[in-house]
Amino acid sequence: GGFTAYTVAKAGLIALTRALAGEVARGVTVNAVLPSTMDTPANRQAMPDADRSEWVSTDAVAEVVAYLASDAAAMVSGATIPV
C-alpha cells in the first residue's frame, strides 16, 4: 500500500519544480533531485533481504546536488534529475 500516494506526491513535486522555475526571479534556479531507493541504514533495516545492487548511495546524490549548486549549473532550472 501507499504506492499511489507516493506516486501522486512525486508527480506534484515535479510539477511544482517546473512551475516555480518559471515564476521566480531571474538568476534564481529551481531544480529537484529524484533519488531512487537510497542505500541508508534505515532502508537496510527496513528491507534486509532486498537486492541493494541498484540502490543509490548518498554520495551519488550529493554529487548531483553539488553540481546543481555550482556555477556550472547556473543555466539549469526546472530540471528534475533522477539519480
PDB file of N, CA and C in Angstrom:
ATOM      1  N   GLY A   1       0.813  -1.193   0.000  1.00  0.00           N
ATOM      2  CA  GLY A   1       0.000   0.000   0.000  1.00  0.00           C
ATOM      3  C   GLY A   1       0.851   1.250   0.000  1.00  0.00           C
ATOM      4  N   GLY A   2       0.247   2.335  -0.331  1.00  0.00           N
ATOM      5  CA  GLY A   2       0.928   3.620  -0.298  1.00  0.00           C
ATOM      6  C   GLY A   2       1.601   4.021  -1.588  1.00  0.00           C
ATOM      7  N   PHE A   3       1.647   3.107  -2.566  1.00  0.00           N
ATOM      8  CA  PHE A   3       2.349   3.442  -3.804  1.00  0.00           C
ATOM      9  C   PHE A   3       1.646   4.563  -4.559  1.00  0.00           C
ATOM     10  N   THR A   4       0.320   4.569  -4.536  1.00  0.00           N
ATOM     11  CA  THR A   4      -0.426   5.629  -5.220  1.00  0.00           C
ATOM     12  C   THR A   4      -0.126   6.981  -4.595  1.00  0.00           C
ATOM     13  N   ALA A   5      -0.146   7.043  -3.276  1.00  0.00           N
ATOM     14  CA  ALA A   5       0.141   8.302  -2.584  1.00  0.00           C
ATOM     15  C   ALA A   5       1.556   8.786  -2.904  1.00  0.00           C
ATOM     16  N   TYR A   6       2.518   7.872  -2.904  1.00  0.00           N
ATOM     17  CA  TYR A   6       3.903   8.219  -3.228  1.00  0.00           C
ATOM     18  C   TYR A   6       4.001   8.767  -4.649  1.00  0.00           C
ATOM     19  N   THR A   7       3.361   8.090  -5.591  1.00  0.00           N
ATOM     20  CA  THR A   7       3.420   8.494  -6.993  1.00  0.00           C
ATOM     21  C   THR A   7       2.799   9.866  -7.208  1.00  0.00           C
ATOM     22  N   VAL A   8       1.656  10.100  -6.593  1.00  0.00           N
ATOM     23  CA  VAL A   8       0.986  11.394  -6.730  1.00  0.00           C
ATOM     24  C   VAL A   8       1.827  12.500  -6.097  1.00  0.00           C
ATOM     25  N   ALA A   9       2.402  12.232  -4.938  1.00  0.00           N
ATOM     26  CA  ALA A   9       3.239  13.237  -4.274  1.00  0.00           C
ATOM     27  C   ALA A   9       4.468  13.567  -5.119  1.00  0.00           C
ATOM     28  N   LYS A  10       5.091  12.549  -5.688  1.00  0.00           N
ATOM     29  CA  LYS A  10       6.278  12.775  -6.519  1.00  0.00           C
ATOM     30  C   LYS A  10       5.920  13.569  -7.773  1.00  0.00           C
ATOM     31  N   ALA A  11       4.807  13.241  -8.393  1.00  0.00           N
ATOM     32  CA  ALA A  11       4.359  13.989  -9.574  1.00  0.00           C
ATOM     33  C   ALA A  11       4.083  15.441  -9.214  1.00  0.00           C
ATOM     34  N   GLY A  12       3.516  15.659  -8.040  1.00  0.00           N
ATOM     35  CA  GLY A  12       3.263  17.022  -7.583  1.00  0.00           C
ATOM     36  C   GLY A  12       4.543  17.811  -7.400  1.00  0.00           C
ATOM     37  N   LEU A  13       5.575  17.177  -6.859  1.00  0.00           N
ATOM     38  CA  LEU A  13       6.857  17.864  -6.676  1.00  0.00           C
ATOM     39  C   LEU A  13       7.527  18.175  -8.012  1.00  0.00           C
ATOM     40  N   ILE A  14       7.385  17.280  -8.970  1.00  0.00           N
ATOM     41  CA  ILE A  14       7.931  17.536 -10.305  1.00  0.00           C
ATOM     42  C   ILE A  14       7.224  18.736 -10.929  1.00  0.00           C
ATOM     43  N   ALA A  15       5.901  18.765 -10.840  1.00  0.00           N
ATOM     44  CA  ALA A  15       5.138  19.889 -11.391  1.00  0.00           C
ATOM     45  C   ALA A  15       5.463  21.184 -10.657  1.00  0.00           C
ATOM     46  N   LEU A  16       5.603  21.122  -9.343  1.00  0.00           N
ATOM     47  CA  LEU A  16       5.950  22.311  -8.560  1.00  0.00           C
ATOM     48  C   LEU A  16       7.320  22.852  -8.961  1.00  0.00           C
ATOM     49  N   THR A  17       8.275  21.963  -9.169  1.00  0.00           N
ATOM     50  CA  THR A  17       9.618  22.376  -9.592  1.00  0.00           C
ATOM     51  C   THR A  17       9.553  23.145 -10.904  1.00  0.00           C
ATOM     52  N   ARG A  18       8.839  22.611 -11.859  1.00  0.00           N
ATOM     53  CA  ARG A  18       8.735  23.265 -13.171  1.00  0.00           C
ATOM     54  C   ARG A  18       7.991  24.590 -13.079  1.00  0.00           C
ATOM     55  N   ALA A  19       6.915  24.625 -12.296  1.00  0.00           N
ATOM     56  CA  ALA A  19       6.137  25.858 -12.161  1.00  0.00           C
ATOM     57  C   ALA A  19       6.950  26.950 -11.473  1.00  0.00           C
ATOM     58  N   LEU A  20       7.623  26.606 -10.391  1.00  0.00           N
ATOM     59  CA  LEU A  20       8.422  27.606  -9.679  1.00  0.00           C
ATOM     60  C   LEU A  20       9.573  28.121 -10.532  1.00  0.00           C
ATOM     61  N   ALA A  21      10.162  27.238 -11.326  1.00  0.00           N
ATOM     62  CA  ALA A  21      11.267  27.659 -12.191  1.00  0.00           C
ATOM     63  C   ALA A  21      10.822  28.750 -13.151  1.00  0.00           C
ATOM     64  N   GLY A  22       9.568  28.716 -13.545  1.00  0.00           N
ATOM     65  CA  GLY A  22       9.052  29.730 -14.463  1.00  0.00           C
ATOM     66  C   GLY A  22       8.581  30.993 -13.777  1.00  0.00           C
ATOM     67  N   GLU A  23       8.423  30.948 -12.464  1.00  0.00           N
ATOM     68  CA  GLU A  23       7.867  32.084 -11.744  1.00  0.00           C
ATOM     69  C   GLU A  23       8.874  32.890 -10.933  1.00  0.00           C
ATOM     70  N   VAL A  24       9.990  32.310 -10.566  1.00  0.00           N
ATOM     71  CA  VAL A  24      10.920  33.001  -9.671  1.00  0.00           C
ATOM     72  C   VAL A  24      11.742  34.049 -10.411  1.00  0.00           C
ATOM     73  N   ALA A  25      12.429  34.856  -9.641  1.00  0.00           N
ATOM     74  CA  ALA A  25      13.223  35.949 -10.197  1.00  0.00           C
ATOM     75  C   ALA A  25      14.352  35.434 -11.082  1.00  0.00           C
ATOM     76  N   ARG A  26      14.730  36.271 -12.007  1.00  0.00           N
ATOM     77  CA  ARG A  26      15.863  35.962 -12.894  1.00  0.00           C
ATOM     78  C   ARG A  26      17.104  35.711 -12.031  1.00  0.00           C
ATOM     79  N   GLY A  27      17.853  34.701 -12.377  1.00  0.00           N
ATOM     80  CA  GLY A  27      19.057  34.373 -11.629  1.00  0.00           C
ATOM     81  C   GLY A  27      18.824  33.388 -10.495  1.00  0.00           C
ATOM     82  N   VAL A  28      17.567  33.033 -10.255  1.00  0.00           N
ATOM     83  CA  VAL A  28      17.240  32.035  -9.233  1.00  0.00           C
ATOM     84  C   VAL A  28      16.879  30.743  -9.955  1.00  0.00           C
ATOM     85  N   THR A  29      17.519  29.663  -9.578  1.00  0.00           N
ATOM     86  CA  THR A  29      17.222  28.382 -10.213  1.00  0.00           C
ATOM     87  C   THR A  29      16.428  27.493  -9.260  1.00  0.00           C
ATOM     88  N   VAL A  30      15.556  26.700  -9.842  1.00  0.00           N
ATOM     89  CA  VAL A  30      14.747  25.750  -9.075  1.00  0.00           C
ATOM     90  C   VAL A  30      14.868  24.397  -9.760  1.00  0.00           C
ATOM     91  N   ASN A  31      15.399  23.432  -9.051  1.00  0.00           N
ATOM     92  CA  ASN A  31      15.583  22.092  -9.588  1.00  0.00           C
ATOM     93  C   ASN A  31      15.239  21.072  -8.513  1.00  0.00           C
ATOM     94  N   ALA A  32      15.059  19.830  -8.918  1.00  0.00           N
ATOM     95  CA  ALA A  32      14.773  18.759  -7.962  1.00  0.00           C
ATOM     96  C   ALA A  32      15.627  17.543  -8.280  1.00  0.00           C
ATOM     97  N   VAL A  33      16.110  16.915  -7.239  1.00  0.00           N
ATOM     98  CA  VAL A  33      16.855  15.668  -7.362  1.00  0.00           C
ATOM     99  C   VAL A  33      15.906  14.548  -6.949  1.00  0.00           C
ATOM    100  N   LEU A  34      15.794  13.531  -7.801  1.00  0.00           N
ATOM    101  CA  LEU A  34      14.846  12.440  -7.581  1.00  0.00           C
ATOM    102  C   LEU A  34      15.590  11.122  -7.379  1.00  0.00           C
ATOM    103  N   PRO A  35      16.065  10.875  -6.176  1.00  0.00           N
ATOM    104  CA  PRO A  35      16.782   9.619  -5.952  1.00  0.00           C
ATOM    105  C   PRO A  35      15.830   8.435  -5.932  1.00  0.00           C
ATOM    106  N   SER A  36      16.321   7.312  -6.427  1.00  0.00           N
ATOM    107  CA  SER A  36      15.551   6.079  -6.271  1.00  0.00           C
ATOM    108  C   SER A  36      15.828   5.577  -4.854  1.00  0.00           C
ATOM    109  N   THR A  37      15.721   4.313  -4.620  1.00  0.00           N
ATOM    110  CA  THR A  37      15.920   3.802  -3.267  1.00  0.00           C
ATOM    111  C   THR A  37      17.331   4.108  -2.790  1.00  0.00           C
ATOM    112  N   MET A  38      17.404   4.792  -1.674  1.00  0.00           N
ATOM    113  CA  MET A  38      18.689   5.204  -1.118  1.00  0.00           C
ATOM    114  C   MET A  38      19.294   4.084  -0.270  1.00  0.00           C
ATOM    115  N   ASP A  39      20.603   3.954  -0.353  1.00  0.00           N
ATOM    116  CA  ASP A  39      21.322   2.986   0.476  1.00  0.00           C
ATOM    117  C   ASP A  39      21.625   3.652   1.815  1.00  0.00           C
ATOM    118  N   THR A  40      20.684   3.525   2.731  1.00  0.00           N
ATOM    119  CA  THR A  40      20.819   4.121   4.063  1.00  0.00           C
ATOM    120  C   THR A  40      20.630   3.035   5.118  1.00  0.00           C
ATOM    121  N   PRO A  41      21.114   3.273   6.326  1.00  0.00           N
ATOM    122  CA  PRO A  41      20.888   2.295   7.395  1.00  0.00           C
ATOM    123  C   PRO A  41      19.401   1.993   7.617  1.00  0.00           C
ATOM    124  N   ALA A  42      18.562   3.012   7.522  1.00  0.00           N
ATOM    125  CA  ALA A  42      17.123   2.799   7.733  1.00  0.00           C
ATOM    126  C   ALA A  42      16.545   1.874   6.667  1.00  0.00           C
ATOM    127  N   ASN A  43      16.931   2.071   5.402  1.00  0.00           N
ATOM    128  CA  ASN A  43      16.426   1.202   4.332  1.00  0.00           C
ATOM    129  C   ASN A  43      16.997  -0.207   4.440  1.00  0.00           C
ATOM    130  N   ARG A  44      18.245  -0.318   4.854  1.00  0.00           N
ATOM    131  CA  ARG A  44      18.829  -1.653   5.040  1.00  0.00           C
ATOM    132  C   ARG A  44      18.070  -2.427   6.115  1.00  0.00           C
ATOM    133  N   GLN A  45      17.694  -1.715   7.177  1.00  0.00           N
ATOM    134  CA  GLN A  45      16.950  -2.359   8.257  1.00  0.00           C
ATOM    135  C   GLN A  45      15.525  -2.698   7.815  1.00  0.00           C
ATOM    136  N   ALA A  46      14.895  -1.788   7.083  1.00  0.00           N
ATOM    137  CA  ALA A  46      13.510  -1.998   6.653  1.00  0.00           C
ATOM    138  C   ALA A  46      13.395  -3.076   5.579  1.00  0.00           C
ATOM    139  N   MET A  47      14.448  -3.223   4.760  1.00  0.00           N
ATOM    140  CA  MET A  47      14.413  -4.185   3.645  1.00  0.00           C
ATOM    141  C   MET A  47      15.673  -5.048   3.658  1.00  0.00           C
ATOM    142  N   PRO A  48      15.854  -5.854   4.706  1.00  0.00           N
ATOM    143  CA  PRO A  48      17.114  -6.591   4.852  1.00  0.00           C
ATOM    144  C   PRO A  48      17.392  -7.609   3.747  1.00  0.00           C
ATOM    145  N   ASP A  49      16.356  -8.100   3.088  1.00  0.00           N
ATOM    146  CA  ASP A  49      16.548  -9.121   2.054  1.00  0.00           C
ATOM    147  C   ASP A  49      16.544  -8.557   0.637  1.00  0.00           C
ATOM    148  N   ALA A  50      16.449  -7.247   0.513  1.00  0.00           N
ATOM    149  CA  ALA A  50      16.380  -6.618  -0.813  1.00  0.00           C
ATOM    150  C   ALA A  50      17.734  -6.666  -1.512  1.00  0.00           C
ATOM    151  N   ASP A  51      17.686  -6.725  -2.830  1.00  0.00           N
ATOM    152  CA  ASP A  51      18.898  -6.632  -3.649  1.00  0.00           C
ATOM    153  C   ASP A  51      19.326  -5.167  -3.674  1.00  0.00           C
ATOM    154  N   ARG A  52      20.457  -4.865  -3.064  1.00  0.00           N
ATOM    155  CA  ARG A  52      20.906  -3.472  -2.961  1.00  0.00           C
ATOM    156  C   ARG A  52      21.829  -3.061  -4.106  1.00  0.00           C
ATOM    157  N   SER A  53      21.959  -3.888  -5.115  1.00  0.00           N
ATOM    158  CA  SER A  53      22.915  -3.591  -6.187  1.00  0.00           C
ATOM    159  C   SER A  53      22.573  -2.320  -6.957  1.00  0.00           C
ATOM    160  N   GLU A  54      21.308  -1.927  -6.974  1.00  0.00           N
ATOM    161  CA  GLU A  54      20.927  -0.715  -7.702  1.00  0.00           C
ATOM    162  C   GLU A  54      20.485   0.414  -6.773  1.00  0.00           C
ATOM    163  N   TRP A  55      20.689   0.266  -5.486  1.00  0.00           N
ATOM    164  CA  TRP A  55      20.359   1.334  -4.560  1.00  0.00           C
ATOM    165  C   TRP A  55      21.342   2.482  -4.760  1.00  0.00           C
ATOM    166  N   VAL A  56      20.879   3.670  -4.525  1.00  0.00           N
ATOM    167  CA  VAL A  56      21.683   4.871  -4.757  1.00  0.00           C
ATOM    168  C   VAL A  56      22.425   5.257  -3.483  1.00  0.00           C
ATOM    169  N   SER A  57      23.706   5.548  -3.635  1.00  0.00           N
ATOM    170  CA  SER A  57      24.487   5.975  -2.473  1.00  0.00           C
ATOM    171  C   SER A  57      24.218   7.441  -2.163  1.00  0.00           C
ATOM    172  N   THR A  58      24.399   7.787  -0.912  1.00  0.00           N
ATOM    173  CA  THR A  58      24.244   9.189  -0.527  1.00  0.00           C
ATOM    174  C   THR A  58      25.289  10.048  -1.230  1.00  0.00           C
ATOM    175  N   ASP A  59      26.457   9.486  -1.504  1.00  0.00           N
ATOM    176  CA  ASP A  59      27.496  10.234  -2.225  1.00  0.00           C
ATOM    177  C   ASP A  59      27.052  10.578  -3.643  1.00  0.00           C
ATOM    178  N   ALA A  60      26.361   9.653  -4.307  1.00  0.00           N
ATOM    179  CA  ALA A  60      25.889   9.915  -5.671  1.00  0.00           C
ATOM    180  C   ALA A  60      24.892  11.067  -5.684  1.00  0.00           C
ATOM    181  N   VAL A  61      23.995  11.081  -4.716  1.00  0.00           N
ATOM    182  CA  VAL A  61      23.024  12.174  -4.626  1.00  0.00           C
ATOM    183  C   VAL A  61      23.738  13.480  -4.300  1.00  0.00           C
ATOM    184  N   ALA A  62      24.697  13.427  -3.395  1.00  0.00           N
ATOM    185  CA  ALA A  62      25.446  14.632  -3.020  1.00  0.00           C
ATOM    186  C   ALA A  62      26.183  15.226  -4.218  1.00  0.00           C
ATOM    187  N   GLU A  63      26.690  14.386  -5.105  1.00  0.00           N
ATOM    188  CA  GLU A  63      27.387  14.885  -6.293  1.00  0.00           C
ATOM    189  C   GLU A  63      26.442  15.653  -7.208  1.00  0.00           C
ATOM    190  N   VAL A  64      25.225  15.160  -7.372  1.00  0.00           N
ATOM    191  CA  VAL A  64      24.238  15.858  -8.205  1.00  0.00           C
ATOM    192  C   VAL A  64      23.854  17.184  -7.560  1.00  0.00           C
ATOM    193  N   VAL A  65      23.638  17.169  -6.256  1.00  0.00           N
ATOM    194  CA  VAL A  65      23.294  18.400  -5.537  1.00  0.00           C
ATOM    195  C   VAL A  65      24.436  19.408  -5.640  1.00  0.00           C
ATOM    196  N   ALA A  66      25.673  18.946  -5.494  1.00  0.00           N
ATOM    197  CA  ALA A  66      26.827  19.843  -5.602  1.00  0.00           C
ATOM    198  C   ALA A  66      26.897  20.469  -6.992  1.00  0.00           C
ATOM    199  N   TYR A  67      26.619  19.677  -8.018  1.00  0.00           N
ATOM    200  CA  TYR A  67      26.597  20.223  -9.374  1.00  0.00           C
ATOM    201  C   TYR A  67      25.538  21.307  -9.501  1.00  0.00           C
ATOM    202  N   LEU A  68      24.322  21.022  -9.038  1.00  0.00           N
ATOM    203  CA  LEU A  68      23.234  21.993  -9.163  1.00  0.00           C
ATOM    204  C   LEU A  68      23.525  23.277  -8.388  1.00  0.00           C
ATOM    205  N   ALA A  69      24.298  23.172  -7.328  1.00  0.00           N
ATOM    206  CA  ALA A  69      24.650  24.352  -6.530  1.00  0.00           C
ATOM    207  C   ALA A  69      25.859  25.097  -7.095  1.00  0.00           C
ATOM    208  N   SER A  70      26.509  24.527  -8.093  1.00  0.00           N
ATOM    209  CA  SER A  70      27.724  25.129  -8.643  1.00  0.00           C
ATOM    210  C   SER A  70      27.416  26.124  -9.758  1.00  0.00           C
ATOM    211  N   ASP A  71      28.418  26.904 -10.099  1.00  0.00           N
ATOM    212  CA  ASP A  71      28.293  27.850 -11.207  1.00  0.00           C
ATOM    213  C   ASP A  71      28.062  27.133 -12.538  1.00  0.00           C
ATOM    214  N   ALA A  72      28.528  25.895 -12.642  1.00  0.00           N
ATOM    215  CA  ALA A  72      28.358  25.135 -13.884  1.00  0.00           C
ATOM    216  C   ALA A  72      26.885  24.904 -14.216  1.00  0.00           C
ATOM    217  N   ALA A  73      26.026  24.954 -13.209  1.00  0.00           N
ATOM    218  CA  ALA A  73      24.595  24.716 -13.425  1.00  0.00           C
ATOM    219  C   ALA A  73      23.786  26.010 -13.378  1.00  0.00           C
ATOM    220  N   ALA A  74      24.446  27.123 -13.586  1.00  0.00           N
ATOM    221  CA  ALA A  74      23.762  28.420 -13.495  1.00  0.00           C
ATOM    222  C   ALA A  74      22.591  28.543 -14.466  1.00  0.00           C
ATOM    223  N   MET A  75      22.646  27.852 -15.581  1.00  0.00           N
ATOM    224  CA  MET A  75      21.583  27.940 -16.583  1.00  0.00           C
ATOM    225  C   MET A  75      20.591  26.778 -16.489  1.00  0.00           C
ATOM    226  N   VAL A  76      20.745  25.944 -15.479  1.00  0.00           N
ATOM    227  CA  VAL A  76      19.852  24.797 -15.305  1.00  0.00           C
ATOM    228  C   VAL A  76      18.745  25.190 -14.340  1.00  0.00           C
ATOM    229  N   SER A  77      17.520  25.183 -14.820  1.00  0.00           N
ATOM    230  CA  SER A  77      16.379  25.488 -13.956  1.00  0.00           C
ATOM    231  C   SER A  77      15.151  24.752 -14.479  1.00  0.00           C
ATOM    232  N   GLY A  78      14.363  24.245 -13.562  1.00  0.00           N
ATOM    233  CA  GLY A  78      13.188  23.474 -13.933  1.00  0.00           C
ATOM    234  C   GLY A  78      13.502  22.018 -14.197  1.00  0.00           C
ATOM    235  N   ALA A  79      14.722  21.613 -13.882  1.00  0.00           N
ATOM    236  CA  ALA A  79      15.138  20.234 -14.143  1.00  0.00           C
ATOM    237  C   ALA A  79      14.766  19.322 -12.981  1.00  0.00           C
ATOM    238  N   THR A  80      14.359  18.128 -13.321  1.00  0.00           N
ATOM    239  CA  THR A  80      14.169  17.073 -12.336  1.00  0.00           C
ATOM    240  C   THR A  80      15.137  15.966 -12.720  1.00  0.00           C
ATOM    241  N   ILE A  81      16.098  15.709 -11.856  1.00  0.00           N
ATOM    242  CA  ILE A  81      17.195  14.808 -12.192  1.00  0.00           C
ATOM    243  C   ILE A  81      17.082  13.506 -11.405  1.00  0.00           C
ATOM    244  N   PRO A  82      16.775  12.410 -12.087  1.00  0.00           N
ATOM    245  CA  PRO A  82      16.746  11.121 -11.391  1.00  0.00           C
ATOM    246  C   PRO A  82      18.160  10.651 -11.090  1.00  0.00           C
ATOM    247  N   VAL A  83      18.329  10.061  -9.948  1.00  0.00           N
ATOM    248  CA  VAL A  83      19.637   9.520  -9.560  1.00  0.00           C
ATOM    249  C   VAL A  83      19.438   8.071  -9.180  1.00  0.00           C
TER     250      VAL A  83
END
